[in-house]
CSV table of C-alpha atoms in Angstrom, one decimal:
chain,number,residue,atom,x,y,z
L,1,MET,CA,64.1,20.2,-22.4
L,2,LEU,CA,62.4,18.9,-25.2
L,3,ARG,CA,63.0,15.3,-23.8
L,4,PHE,CA,61.2,16.6,-20.3
L,5,ILE,CA,58.3,17.8,-22.5
L,6,VAL,CA,57.9,14.4,-24.3
L,7,ILE,CA,57.8,12.5,-21.2
L,8,VAL,CA,55.6,14.8,-19.4
L,9,LEU,CA,53.0,14.3,-22.6
L,10,VAL,CA,53.5,10.8,-22.6
L,11,ILE,CA,52.5,10.4,-19.1
L,12,VAL,CA,49.5,13.0,-19.5
L,13,ILE,CA,48.4,11.1,-22.3
L,14,GLY,CA,48.8,7.7,-20.4
L,15,VAL,CA,46.7,8.9,-17.3
L,16,ALA,CA,44.2,10.2,-19.7
L,17,GLY,CA,43.9,6.8,-21.4
L,18,VAL,CA,43.6,5.0,-18.3
L,19,ALA,CA,40.8,7.5,-17.1
L,20,ALA,CA,38.9,6.9,-20.2
L,21,LEU,CA,39.2,3.4,-20.2
L,22,ARG,CA,38.1,3.2,-16.6
L,23,THR,CA,35.2,5.4,-17.4
L,24,LEU,CA,34.1,3.2,-20.4
L,25,SER,CA,34.3,-0.2,-18.2
L,26,ALA,CA,32.5,1.2,-15.3
L,27,THR,CA,29.5,2.5,-17.6
L,28,GLY,CA,29.2,-0.5,-19.6
L,29,TYR,CA,30.5,0.4,-22.8
L,30,PHE,CA,31.6,-2.9,-23.2
L,31,ALA,CA,28.6,-4.8,-22.1
L,32,THR,CA,26.7,-7.1,-24.0
L,33,VAL,CA,22.9,-6.6,-23.3
L,34,THR,CA,20.7,-9.9,-23.8
L,35,PRO,CA,17.0,-9.5,-23.7
L,36,GLY,CA,15.1,-11.9,-21.2
L,37,TYR,CA,12.2,-12.1,-19.1
L,38,GLU,CA,10.3,-15.3,-17.9
L,39,GLY,CA,6.7,-14.1,-18.1
L,40,GLN,CA,4.7,-11.5,-20.5
L,41,CYS,CA,4.7,-7.7,-20.2
L,42,ARG,CA,2.9,-4.7,-21.7
L,43,THR,CA,3.1,-1.4,-21.6
L,44,VAL,CA,0.7,1.4,-20.7
L,45,PRO,CA,0.6,5.3,-21.0
L,46,ALA,CA,1.9,7.3,-18.2
L,47,PRO,CA,2.9,10.9,-17.4
L,48,LYS,CA,5.8,12.1,-19.0
L,49,GLY,CA,8.9,11.4,-17.1
L,50,PRO,CA,7.7,8.9,-14.3
L,51,GLU,CA,11.0,8.4,-12.9
L,52,ASP,CA,10.0,7.2,-9.6
L,53,PHE,CA,6.9,5.9,-8.2
L,54,ALA,CA,5.8,4.6,-4.6
L,55,ILE,CA,3.3,1.8,-4.4
L,56,ASP,CA,0.6,1.6,-1.5
L,57,ARG,CA,0.4,-2.1,-1.7
L,58,ALA,CA,-2.6,-2.5,0.5
L,59,ARG,CA,-4.9,-0.1,-1.5
L,60,GLY,CA,-3.4,-1.0,-4.8
L,61,LEU,CA,-2.4,2.5,-5.4
L,62,ILE,CA,0.8,4.1,-7.5
L,63,TYR,CA,2.0,7.5,-6.9
L,64,ILE,CA,4.1,8.7,-9.9
L,65,SER,CA,6.8,11.4,-9.3
L,66,SER,CA,6.6,13.2,-13.1
L,67,THR,CA,8.7,15.9,-14.6
L,68,ASP,CA,9.1,16.4,-18.3
L,69,ARG,CA,13.0,16.5,-18.0
L,70,ARG,CA,13.6,17.1,-21.6
L,71,SER,CA,11.7,20.5,-21.8
L,72,ILE,CA,13.9,21.4,-18.9
L,73,MET,CA,17.0,20.3,-20.6
L,74,ALA,CA,15.7,22.5,-23.6
L,75,GLY,CA,15.7,25.6,-21.4
L,76,ALA,CA,12.1,25.7,-20.4
L,77,GLN,CA,11.8,27.9,-17.5
L,78,ASN,CA,8.0,27.2,-16.7
L,79,ALA,CA,8.1,23.7,-16.7
L,80,ARG,CA,6.0,22.2,-13.8
L,81,GLY,CA,5.9,18.5,-12.5
L,82,ASP,CA,3.2,16.6,-10.8
L,83,ILE,CA,2.3,13.8,-8.5
L,84,PHE,CA,0.0,11.3,-10.5
L,85,LEU,CA,-2.2,8.6,-9.1
L,86,MET,CA,-2.5,5.3,-10.8
L,87,ARG,CA,-4.6,2.3,-10.0
L,88,LEU,CA,-2.7,-0.6,-9.9
L,89,ASP,CA,-5.3,-3.1,-10.9
L,90,ALA,CA,-6.3,-0.6,-13.7
L,91,PRO,CA,-3.3,0.9,-15.0
L,92,GLN,CA,-4.8,1.3,-18.5
L,93,GLU,CA,-7.3,3.6,-17.0
L,94,GLY,CA,-4.5,6.3,-16.8
L,95,ALA,CA,-2.8,8.4,-14.0
L,96,VAL,CA,-4.7,11.2,-12.3
L,97,PRO,CA,-2.7,14.4,-11.3
L,98,LEU,CA,-2.9,15.0,-7.6
L,99,THR,CA,-1.0,18.3,-7.1
L,100,SER,CA,-2.1,20.4,-9.9
L,101,ARG,CA,-5.8,19.3,-9.4
L,102,ILE,CA,-6.1,20.6,-5.8
L,103,GLY,CA,-3.2,23.5,-6.0
L,104,GLU,CA,-1.4,21.7,-3.0
L,105,ALA,CA,2.1,21.8,-4.0
L,106,PRO,CA,4.8,24.9,-4.3
L,107,SER,CA,4.3,26.7,-7.7
L,108,ASP,CA,7.9,25.7,-8.4
L,109,PHE,CA,7.6,21.9,-8.6
L,110,ARG,CA,10.0,19.6,-10.4
L,111,PRO,CA,9.9,16.3,-8.5
L,112,HIS,CA,12.3,13.6,-8.8
L,113,GLY,CA,12.8,10.8,-5.9
L,114,ILE,CA,9.4,9.7,-4.1
L,115,SER,CA,8.9,7.7,-0.9
L,116,LEU,CA,5.7,6.8,0.8
L,117,TYR,CA,5.4,6.4,4.8
L,118,GLU,CA,2.9,4.8,6.9
L,119,GLY,CA,2.7,4.9,10.4
L,120,PRO,CA,1.4,2.3,13.1
L,121,ASP,CA,-2.0,4.6,13.2
L,122,GLY,CA,-2.3,4.0,9.3
L,123,ARG,CA,-1.4,7.9,8.8
L,124,GLN,CA,0.5,8.0,5.7
L,125,THR,CA,2.9,10.7,4.5
L,126,LEU,CA,4.6,11.4,1.1
L,127,MET,CA,8.0,12.9,0.7
L,128,VAL,CA,9.5,14.3,-2.7
L,129,VAL,CA,12.7,15.6,-3.8
L,130,ASN,CA,12.2,18.7,-5.6
L,131,HIS,CA,14.4,20.6,-7.7
L,132,LEU,CA,13.6,24.2,-8.0
L,133,SER,CA,14.4,26.3,-11.0
L,134,THR,CA,16.6,28.5,-9.0
L,135,GLY,CA,19.0,25.5,-9.0
L,136,GLU,CA,18.1,24.9,-5.3
L,137,HIS,CA,16.6,21.8,-3.7
L,138,ALA,CA,14.0,20.6,-1.4
L,139,ILE,CA,12.4,17.8,0.1
L,140,GLU,CA,8.6,18.5,-0.1
L,141,ILE,CA,6.6,16.7,2.8
L,142,PHE,CA,2.8,16.1,2.1
L,143,ASP,CA,-0.3,14.6,4.3
L,144,VAL,CA,-1.8,12.1,2.1
L,145,VAL,CA,-5.7,12.1,3.1
L,146,PRO,CA,-8.4,10.0,2.0
L,147,ASP,CA,-11.2,11.5,0.1
L,148,THR,CA,-14.2,9.6,1.5
L,149,LEU,CA,-16.6,10.9,-1.2
L,150,THR,CA,-14.8,9.8,-4.1
L,151,GLY,CA,-12.8,7.2,-2.8
L,152,GLN,CA,-9.5,8.9,-4.1
L,153,VAL,CA,-6.8,10.9,-2.1
L,154,GLU,CA,-5.5,14.0,-1.8
L,155,LEU,CA,-2.3,15.6,-1.2
L,156,HIS,CA,-1.9,18.3,1.1
L,157,HIS,CA,1.6,20.2,1.3
L,158,ARG,CA,2.9,20.2,4.9
L,159,LYS,CA,6.7,21.4,4.8
L,160,SER,CA,9.6,22.1,2.4
L,161,VAL,CA,12.9,21.3,3.8
L,162,THR,CA,15.8,22.8,2.5
L,163,ASP,CA,19.6,22.7,3.9
L,164,PRO,CA,23.0,23.3,2.3
L,165,LEU,CA,23.7,19.4,2.7
L,166,LEU,CA,21.3,18.7,0.0
L,167,THR,CA,23.7,19.2,-2.8
L,168,SER,CA,21.8,17.3,-5.7
L,169,PRO,CA,19.4,14.9,-4.1
L,170,ASN,CA,18.2,12.2,-6.2
L,171,ASP,CA,16.1,10.2,-3.9
L,172,VAL,CA,14.4,10.4,-0.4
L,173,VAL,CA,13.3,7.7,2.0
L,174,ALA,CA,10.8,8.5,4.2
L,175,VAL,CA,11.3,6.9,7.9
L,176,GLY,CA,8.9,8.9,9.9
L,177,HIS,CA,6.1,11.8,9.1
L,178,ASP,CA,8.9,14.0,9.9
L,179,SER,CA,12.3,12.5,9.2
L,180,PHE,CA,14.0,11.2,6.0
L,181,TYR,CA,17.2,10.1,4.5
L,182,ALA,CA,18.0,11.2,1.2
L,183,ALA,CA,21.0,10.4,-1.1
L,184,ASN,CA,22.8,13.1,-3.1
L,185,ASP,CA,24.0,12.0,-6.5
L,186,ARG,CA,26.8,14.8,-6.6
L,187,GLY,CA,29.0,16.2,-3.9
L,188,TRP,CA,29.9,19.1,-6.1
L,189,GLY,CA,26.3,19.6,-6.8
L,190,SER,CA,24.6,19.6,-10.3
L,191,ALA,CA,26.2,23.0,-11.5
L,192,GLU,CA,28.1,22.8,-14.7
L,193,PRO,CA,30.8,21.7,-15.4
L,194,TRP,CA,31.8,20.4,-11.8
L,195,GLY,CA,28.9,18.1,-11.6
L,196,MET,CA,29.7,16.3,-15.1
L,197,ILE,CA,33.2,16.1,-14.1
L,198,GLU,CA,32.5,14.2,-11.0
L,199,ILE,CA,30.3,11.9,-12.8
L,200,TYR,CA,32.8,11.0,-15.7
L,201,LEU,CA,35.7,10.6,-13.3
L,202,ILE,CA,33.9,8.5,-11.1
L,203,LEU,CA,34.7,10.6,-7.8
L,204,PRO,CA,33.2,9.1,-4.6
L,205,LEU,CA,32.5,12.8,-3.4
L,206,ALA,CA,28.6,12.6,-2.5
L,207,LYS,CA,26.8,12.1,0.6
L,208,ALA,CA,23.7,10.8,2.1
L,209,VAL,CA,22.0,12.7,4.5
L,210,TYR,CA,19.7,12.3,7.5
L,211,TRP,CA,16.7,14.7,8.6
L,212,ASN,CA,15.6,14.1,12.1
L,213,GLY,CA,12.9,16.7,12.0
L,214,ARG,CA,14.9,19.9,13.2
L,215,GLU,CA,18.4,19.6,11.7
L,216,MET,CA,20.2,17.8,8.8
L,217,SER,CA,23.5,15.9,9.2
L,218,VAL,CA,25.7,13.3,7.2
L,219,ALA,CA,24.6,10.0,7.4
L,220,VAL,CA,27.0,8.5,4.6
L,221,SER,CA,30.1,10.1,3.0
L,222,GLY,CA,32.2,8.7,-0.2
L,223,LEU,CA,29.5,7.7,-2.3
L,224,THR,CA,29.9,7.1,-6.2
L,225,PHE,CA,26.9,8.9,-7.4
L,226,GLY,CA,24.5,8.1,-4.8
L,227,ASN,CA,21.0,7.4,-6.1
L,228,GLY,CA,18.2,5.4,-4.9
L,229,ILE,CA,17.8,5.0,-1.3
L,230,ALA,CA,15.3,2.7,0.8
L,231,ALA,CA,14.5,1.4,4.2
L,232,SER,CA,13.5,-1.9,5.5
L,233,ALA,CA,10.0,-2.5,6.5
L,234,ASP,CA,11.0,-2.2,10.0
L,235,GLY,CA,13.4,0.8,9.4
L,236,GLY,CA,16.1,-1.2,10.8
L,237,GLN,CA,18.2,-1.4,7.7
L,238,ILE,CA,18.9,1.7,5.0
L,239,TYR,CA,19.8,0.8,1.3
L,240,ILE,CA,21.6,2.8,-0.9
L,241,ALA,CA,22.6,2.4,-5.0
L,242,GLU,CA,25.7,3.9,-6.0
L,243,THR,CA,25.2,4.1,-10.0
L,244,THR,CA,28.4,4.6,-10.9
L,245,ALA,CA,30.3,2.3,-9.0
L,246,LYS,CA,27.7,-0.5,-9.9
L,247,ARG,CA,26.6,-1.7,-6.3
L,248,VAL,CA,24.2,-1.4,-3.5
L,249,ASN,CA,25.0,-0.9,0.2
L,250,ALA,CA,23.3,-2.0,3.1
L,251,TYR,CA,23.5,-0.2,6.5
L,252,GLU,CA,22.3,-0.8,10.1
L,253,ARG,CA,20.4,2.1,11.3
L,254,ASN,CA,20.6,3.3,15.0
L,255,MET,CA,16.6,3.8,15.6
L,256,THR,CA,17.2,6.2,18.2
L,257,THR,CA,19.7,8.5,16.9
L,258,GLY,CA,19.3,7.9,13.2
L,259,GLU,CA,23.3,6.8,12.8
L,260,LEU,CA,24.1,4.3,9.9
L,261,SER,CA,26.5,1.8,10.1
L,262,TYR,CA,28.0,0.0,7.0
L,263,LEU,CA,26.8,-3.6,7.0
L,264,THR,CA,27.6,-4.9,3.3
L,265,SER,CA,27.3,-4.3,-0.4
L,266,VAL,CA,26.9,-6.3,-3.5
L,267,SER,CA,28.3,-5.5,-6.8
L,268,LEU,CA,26.0,-5.8,-10.0
L,269,ASP,CA,26.6,-5.6,-13.6
L,270,ALA,CA,24.7,-2.2,-14.3
L,271,GLY,CA,24.6,1.1,-12.8
L,272,PRO,CA,21.5,0.9,-10.1
L,273,ASP,CA,18.7,3.6,-10.0
L,274,ASN,CA,15.9,3.3,-7.8
L,275,ILE,CA,15.3,0.8,-5.0
L,276,ASP,CA,11.9,-0.5,-3.7
L,277,VAL,CA,11.9,-3.0,-1.1
L,278,ALA,CA,8.9,-5.6,-1.4
L,279,SER,CA,7.0,-7.2,1.3
L,280,ASP,CA,9.2,-10.0,1.4
L,281,GLY,CA,11.8,-8.0,2.0
L,282,THR,CA,13.5,-8.5,-1.5
L,283,LEU,CA,15.3,-5.3,-3.1
L,284,TRP,CA,14.1,-4.6,-6.5
L,285,VAL,CA,16.4,-2.3,-8.3
L,286,ALA,CA,16.0,-0.7,-11.7
L,287,ALA,CA,19.3,-0.5,-13.5
L,288,HIS,CA,21.1,1.1,-16.3
L,289,PRO,CA,23.3,-1.4,-18.3
L,290,LYS,CA,24.8,1.1,-20.7
L,291,MET,CA,25.2,4.4,-18.9
L,292,LEU,CA,26.8,6.2,-21.9
L,293,GLN,CA,24.0,5.1,-24.0
L,294,PHE,CA,21.5,6.3,-21.8
L,295,ALA,CA,23.4,9.7,-21.6
L,296,GLU,CA,22.6,9.8,-25.4
L,297,HIS,CA,19.0,8.8,-24.7
L,298,ALA,CA,18.5,11.6,-22.2
L,299,ARG,CA,19.7,14.0,-25.3
L,300,ASN,CA,17.9,12.1,-28.1
L,301,ALA,CA,14.9,10.4,-27.3
L,302,GLU,CA,15.2,8.5,-30.7
L,303,THR,CA,18.3,6.5,-28.9
L,304,GLN,CA,17.0,3.7,-27.0
L,305,SER,CA,18.7,3.0,-23.7
L,306,PRO,CA,18.8,-0.7,-22.5
L,307,SER,CA,16.6,-1.4,-19.3
L,308,GLN,CA,17.4,-4.1,-16.7
L,309,VAL,CA,15.8,-5.2,-13.3
L,310,ILE,CA,17.6,-6.7,-10.6
L,311,ALA,CA,16.2,-8.5,-7.4
L,312,ILE,CA,18.6,-8.4,-4.5
L,313,SER,CA,17.6,-11.0,-1.1
L,314,ALA,CA,17.8,-9.0,1.9
L,315,PRO,CA,20.9,-9.4,4.0
L,316,GLY,CA,20.9,-10.8,7.3
L,317,PRO,CA,21.8,-9.2,10.6
L,318,ARG,CA,25.5,-9.9,9.8
L,319,GLY,CA,25.1,-9.3,6.3
L,320,GLY,CA,25.1,-12.8,4.7
L,321,GLY,CA,22.6,-13.4,2.1
L,322,PHE,CA,23.1,-9.8,0.1
L,323,GLU,CA,22.9,-11.5,-3.3
L,324,ALA,CA,21.7,-10.3,-6.8
L,325,ARG,CA,20.0,-11.5,-9.8
L,326,THR,CA,18.8,-10.1,-13.1
L,327,VAL,CA,15.1,-10.9,-13.2
L,328,TYR,CA,14.4,-8.6,-16.3
L,329,SER,CA,16.5,-7.2,-19.4
L,330,ASN,CA,15.5,-5.2,-22.4
L,331,LEU,CA,17.2,-3.2,-25.3
L,332,GLY,CA,15.0,-0.4,-25.0
L,333,ASP,CA,12.6,-1.2,-27.4
L,334,GLU,CA,9.9,-1.9,-24.7
L,335,ILE,CA,10.9,0.2,-21.8
L,336,SER,CA,14.2,2.8,-22.5
L,337,GLY,CA,16.3,3.9,-19.5
L,338,SER,CA,14.4,1.9,-16.7
L,339,SER,CA,14.6,4.1,-13.4
L,340,THR,CA,12.5,2.1,-10.9
L,341,ALA,CA,11.1,-1.3,-10.4
L,342,ALA,CA,8.4,-2.9,-7.9
L,343,SER,CA,7.2,-6.4,-7.5
L,344,ASP,CA,5.0,-8.4,-5.3
L,345,ASP,CA,2.8,-11.6,-6.0
L,346,GLY,CA,4.5,-11.7,-9.6
L,347,LEU,CA,3.5,-8.5,-10.9
L,348,LEU,CA,6.4,-6.3,-12.0
L,349,VAL,CA,5.9,-2.6,-12.6
L,350,ILE,CA,8.8,-0.6,-14.1
L,351,SER,CA,9.1,3.3,-15.0
L,352,ASP,CA,11.5,5.2,-17.0
L,353,VAL,CA,13.5,8.4,-16.6
L,354,PHE,CA,12.0,10.5,-19.6
L,355,GLU,CA,9.0,8.5,-21.6
L,356,PRO,CA,5.6,8.4,-21.1
L,357,VAL,CA,5.2,4.8,-20.6
L,358,MET,CA,5.2,2.2,-17.8
L,359,ALA,CA,5.5,-1.3,-18.2
L,360,ILE,CA,3.3,-4.0,-16.5
L,361,CYS,CA,4.7,-7.4,-16.2
L,362,GLN,CA,3.3,-10.7,-15.1
L,363,ALA,CA,6.0,-13.4,-13.9
L,364,GLY,CA,6.0,-17.0,-15.2
L,365,PRO,CA,6.3,-19.8,-12.5
L,366,GLY,CA,9.1,-19.4,-10.4
L,367,VAL,CA,10.3,-15.8,-11.2
């Protein structure tokens, strides 16, 4: 009997050791981060927790999703986030709050992922992931209304979409004025302890879902912490980041039914967060090379978390050419815990999950 107990204990310890080693390896514990960027960067003040942003490139505007996540983690019940507007050509002038300024948002508003859609007629719609204080989740849909008197814009809240399939939405991509895809980061939801167990055991339980304007359905299953989600300019491809699997997947989209078919994937050396698609089709991905260090940064602002920005070439019709290269890397002293990156015409904008700062970088030749 004693011999049997010893054998069982050895097996349990061995399995636990293998699982721990797998988690450490997957989260970048053994990775070495070498800072580098072929260009010049400066930081500018930003709202607290500018985790995601969407750029209106034609008008030079940045819509920033802001939530003070540390106050929420500390137990604040009345914490309310906002959508801010910043000028791309003058970020030093600061960001203007949109939803709280005009009151056009749900009173319980804690925004996360954000997506801007513009139709053929120029009409714009902004969609935002909202984590309500009740533990429920919603996708908020706003009409973007230009203010001809001030030259600014207003957000008019049109609809809140809720559904049991929104277990833990992290990001959203609008593919129409009333339709979207959303990526859940956990299948078991964000409630403790199951959400953390799913993360640290690197379980592929998350799903991406599709809302066609009337009902929600599962678009992709088996995701390992689904995170950023984006679409090609023509809407024919959808891209999804899997953070703890350290890869980005590309899918072909049926424009009629919304169904997604797997096309290809690219493996990365860091955990991808949000995805932005540049005008030339390049995917720009902010990433976390050391995810356990990022988790400590979430608990303690004094702990810096390395940041990385990866550019991925757009895949061809058969999935070829989906290749990644690191463009920016920092130990966390410039931008800590990068969450979103976007680039066009040599300008690179980077935000982070917690700190009230963004990085504005100008690339050197050939970047």
